[in-house]
Coordinates of C-alpha atoms in Angstrom, one line a residue:
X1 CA -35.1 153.9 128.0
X2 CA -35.6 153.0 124.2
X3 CA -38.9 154.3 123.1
X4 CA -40.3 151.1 122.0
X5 CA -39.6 149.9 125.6
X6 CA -41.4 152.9 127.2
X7 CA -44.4 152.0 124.7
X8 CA -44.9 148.5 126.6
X9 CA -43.8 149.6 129.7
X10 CA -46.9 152.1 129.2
X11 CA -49.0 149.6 128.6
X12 CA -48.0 147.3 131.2
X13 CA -49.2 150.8 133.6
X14 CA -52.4 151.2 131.8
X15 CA -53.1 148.0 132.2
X16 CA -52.1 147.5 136.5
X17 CA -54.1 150.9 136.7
X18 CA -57.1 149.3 135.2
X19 CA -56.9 146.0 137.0
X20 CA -56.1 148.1 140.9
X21 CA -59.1 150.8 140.3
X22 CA -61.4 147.7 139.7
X23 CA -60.1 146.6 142.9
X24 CA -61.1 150.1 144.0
X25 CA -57.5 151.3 144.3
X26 CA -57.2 154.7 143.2
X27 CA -53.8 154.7 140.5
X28 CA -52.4 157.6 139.1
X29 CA -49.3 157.1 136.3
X30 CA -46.6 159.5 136.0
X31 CA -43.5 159.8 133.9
X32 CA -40.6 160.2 136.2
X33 CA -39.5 160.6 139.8
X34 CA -40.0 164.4 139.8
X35 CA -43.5 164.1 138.8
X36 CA -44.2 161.2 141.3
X37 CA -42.6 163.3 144.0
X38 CA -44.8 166.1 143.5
X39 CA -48.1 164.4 143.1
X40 CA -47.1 163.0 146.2
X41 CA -46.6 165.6 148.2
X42 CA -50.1 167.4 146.8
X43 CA -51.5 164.8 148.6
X44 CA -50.4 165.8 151.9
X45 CA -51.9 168.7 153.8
X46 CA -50.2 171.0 156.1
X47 CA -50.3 170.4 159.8
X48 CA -50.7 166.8 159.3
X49 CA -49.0 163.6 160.4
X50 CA -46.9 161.9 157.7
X51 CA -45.2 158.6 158.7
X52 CA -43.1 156.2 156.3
X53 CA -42.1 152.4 156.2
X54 CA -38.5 152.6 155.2
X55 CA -38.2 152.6 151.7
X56 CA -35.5 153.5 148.8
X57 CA -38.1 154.9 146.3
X58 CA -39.1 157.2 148.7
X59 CA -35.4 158.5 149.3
X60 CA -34.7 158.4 145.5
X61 CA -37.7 160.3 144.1
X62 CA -36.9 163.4 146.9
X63 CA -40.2 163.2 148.9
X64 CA -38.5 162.4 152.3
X65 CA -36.4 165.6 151.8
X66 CA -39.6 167.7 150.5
X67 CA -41.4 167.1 153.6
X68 CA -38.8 167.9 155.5
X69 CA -39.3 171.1 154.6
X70 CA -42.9 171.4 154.7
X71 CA -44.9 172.0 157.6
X72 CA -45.9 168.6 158.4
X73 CA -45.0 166.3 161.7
X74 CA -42.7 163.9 159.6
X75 CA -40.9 161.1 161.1
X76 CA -38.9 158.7 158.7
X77 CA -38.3 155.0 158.8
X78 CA -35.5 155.6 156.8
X79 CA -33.6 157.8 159.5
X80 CA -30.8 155.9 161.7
X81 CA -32.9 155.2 164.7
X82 CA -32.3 153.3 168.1
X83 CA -34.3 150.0 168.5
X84 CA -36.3 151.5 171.0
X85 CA -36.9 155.0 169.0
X86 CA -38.0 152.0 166.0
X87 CA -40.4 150.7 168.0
X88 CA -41.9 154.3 168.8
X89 CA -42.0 155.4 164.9
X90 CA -43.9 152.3 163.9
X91 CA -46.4 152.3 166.6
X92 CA -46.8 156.2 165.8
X93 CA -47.8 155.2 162.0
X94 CA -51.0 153.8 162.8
X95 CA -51.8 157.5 163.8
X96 CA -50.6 159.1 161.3
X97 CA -52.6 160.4 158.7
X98 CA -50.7 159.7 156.0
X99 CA -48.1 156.7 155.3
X100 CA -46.2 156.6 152.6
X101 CA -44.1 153.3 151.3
X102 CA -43.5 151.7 148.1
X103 CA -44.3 148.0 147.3
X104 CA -42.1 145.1 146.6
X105 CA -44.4 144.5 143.6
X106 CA -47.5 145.4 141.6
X107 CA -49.5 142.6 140.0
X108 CA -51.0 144.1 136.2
X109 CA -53.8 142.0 137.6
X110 CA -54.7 144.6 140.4
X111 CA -52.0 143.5 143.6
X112 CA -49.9 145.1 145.8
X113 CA -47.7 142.2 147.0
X114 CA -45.0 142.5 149.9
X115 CA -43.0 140.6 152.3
X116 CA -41.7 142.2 155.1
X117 CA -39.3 141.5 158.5
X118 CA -40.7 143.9 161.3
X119 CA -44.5 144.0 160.1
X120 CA -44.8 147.6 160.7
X121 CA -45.0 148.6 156.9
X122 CA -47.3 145.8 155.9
X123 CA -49.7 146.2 158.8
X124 CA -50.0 150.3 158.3
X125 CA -50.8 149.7 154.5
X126 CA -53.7 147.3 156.2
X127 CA -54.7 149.4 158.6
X128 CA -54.6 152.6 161.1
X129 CA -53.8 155.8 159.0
X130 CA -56.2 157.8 156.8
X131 CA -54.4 157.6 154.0
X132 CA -51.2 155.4 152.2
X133 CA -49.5 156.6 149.5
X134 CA -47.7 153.9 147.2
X135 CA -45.3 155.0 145.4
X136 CA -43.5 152.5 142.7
X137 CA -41.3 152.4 139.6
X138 CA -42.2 150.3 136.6
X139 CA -39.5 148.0 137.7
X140 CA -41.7 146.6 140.0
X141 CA -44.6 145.5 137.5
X142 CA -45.2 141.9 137.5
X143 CA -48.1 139.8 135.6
X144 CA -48.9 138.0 138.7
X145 CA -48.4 137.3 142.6
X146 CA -46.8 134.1 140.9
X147 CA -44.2 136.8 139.1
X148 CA -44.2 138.8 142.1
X149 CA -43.0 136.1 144.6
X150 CA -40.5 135.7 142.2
X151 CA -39.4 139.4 141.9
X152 CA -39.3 139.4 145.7
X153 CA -37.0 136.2 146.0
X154 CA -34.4 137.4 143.3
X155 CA -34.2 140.9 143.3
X156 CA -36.2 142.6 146.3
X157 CA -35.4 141.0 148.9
X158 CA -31.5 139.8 148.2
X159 CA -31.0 143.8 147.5
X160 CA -32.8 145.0 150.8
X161 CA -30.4 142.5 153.0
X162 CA -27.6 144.2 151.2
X163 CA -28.6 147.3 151.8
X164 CA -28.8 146.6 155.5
X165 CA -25.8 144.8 156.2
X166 CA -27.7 141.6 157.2
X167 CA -26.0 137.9 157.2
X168 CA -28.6 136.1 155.3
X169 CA -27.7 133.7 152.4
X170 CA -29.3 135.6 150.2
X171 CA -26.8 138.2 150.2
X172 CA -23.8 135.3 149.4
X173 CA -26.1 133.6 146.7
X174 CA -28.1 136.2 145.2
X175 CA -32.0 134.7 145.7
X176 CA -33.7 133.5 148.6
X177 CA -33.1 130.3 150.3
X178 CA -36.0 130.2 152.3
X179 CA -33.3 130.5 155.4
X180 CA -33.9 130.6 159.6
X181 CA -31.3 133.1 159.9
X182 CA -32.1 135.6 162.7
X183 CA -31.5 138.3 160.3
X184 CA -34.3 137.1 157.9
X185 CA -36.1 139.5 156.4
X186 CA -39.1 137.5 154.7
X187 CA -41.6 136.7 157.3
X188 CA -45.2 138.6 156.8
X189 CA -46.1 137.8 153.2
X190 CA -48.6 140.3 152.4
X191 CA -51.5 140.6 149.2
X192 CA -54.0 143.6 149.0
X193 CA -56.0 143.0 146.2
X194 CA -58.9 145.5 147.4
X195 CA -59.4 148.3 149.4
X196 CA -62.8 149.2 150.3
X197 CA -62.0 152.2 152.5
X198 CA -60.7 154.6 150.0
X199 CA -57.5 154.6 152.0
X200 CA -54.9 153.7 149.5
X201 CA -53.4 155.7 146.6
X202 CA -51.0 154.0 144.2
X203 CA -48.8 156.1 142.3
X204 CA -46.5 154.1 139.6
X205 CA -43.6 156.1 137.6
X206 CA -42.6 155.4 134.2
X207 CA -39.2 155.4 135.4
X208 CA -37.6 152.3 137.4
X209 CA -36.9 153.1 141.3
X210 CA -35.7 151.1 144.2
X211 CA -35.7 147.4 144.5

């Protein structure tokens, strides 16, 4: 990245890190996907429960293989899993002690915006395990839920129905056509603009990562 672009794009983080911790969103900014992996995984103790929502950041930055080898009870989204062994994982996550995810974007005015098929990602972020861990590239900065709609209609959501081989229109036309397909993937639209709980921890990487 040119280093006049990494100078906004640093800016752009200062500023979504001000905006979330007013929203009492604790933000931490690193410079790449090493140092967002391991900041991570300092966040997880030993012996403790660590769930996931599915998510390419996660696979790209290395934490899902870290924890495999750490001593932690680790179940992944992002494995190939039976319907029924789906189900199981995302009940388990509201008992897990720590979820991790990413976000399909992050407002600079203090959002963490998602859509999601299933629900299971969106509703752990809301509620059941001690602590989430958000982990997103700079990519996914937008100015507003406005932007961030946007991003999730063009780019997020498109990419995530090619990744999963689903028949949507999206994946022939490249956006979102607000479709009925069965293999929709854009049904719980999601803001968290606070968190009063001290639950969530948002870690955003200089470096671009997932969709």
């Amino acid at each position: 990245m040119d280093e006049n672009v990494k100078t906004i794009v640093r800016l752009h983080m200062e500023q979504a890190k001000k905006a979330l911790e007013a929203h009492h969103i604790k933000t931490y900014l690193v410079k790449d996907k090493q140092e967002a992996c391991a900041l991570a995984s300092s966040m997880i103790k030993d012996k403790e429960k660590v769930s996931d929502g599915g998510s390419m950041t996660i696979s790209e930055i290395g934490l899902s293989q870290l924890l495999k080898s750490r001593d932690v009870a680790y179940i992944s989204h992002n494995e190939p899993l039976s319907k029924e062994e789906s189900e199981k994982e995302a009940h388990a996550a509201f008992n897990a002690d720590t979820f991790i995810c990413s976000s399909n974007a992050v407002t600079m005015d203090g959002a963490l915006i998602n859509v999601d098929g299933h629900g299971n990602r969106v509703a752990a972020m809301i509620y059941g395990p001690n602590q989430v861990i958000v982990i997103v590239g700079s990519n996914k900065l937008v100015k507003n839920e406005k932007q961030a709609k946007k991003r999730i209609q063009e780019v997020a959501a498109p990419a995530n129905c090619v990744r999963l081989h689903r028949q949507t229109p999206c994946v022939k036309l490249g956006s979102c056509q607000d479709c009925e397909s069965k293999d929709r993937i854009c049904n719980f639209y999601v803001k968290i603009d606070h968190d009063m709980y001290d639950r969530i921890r948002v870690i955003i990487m200089e470096e671009e990562a997932g969709y």
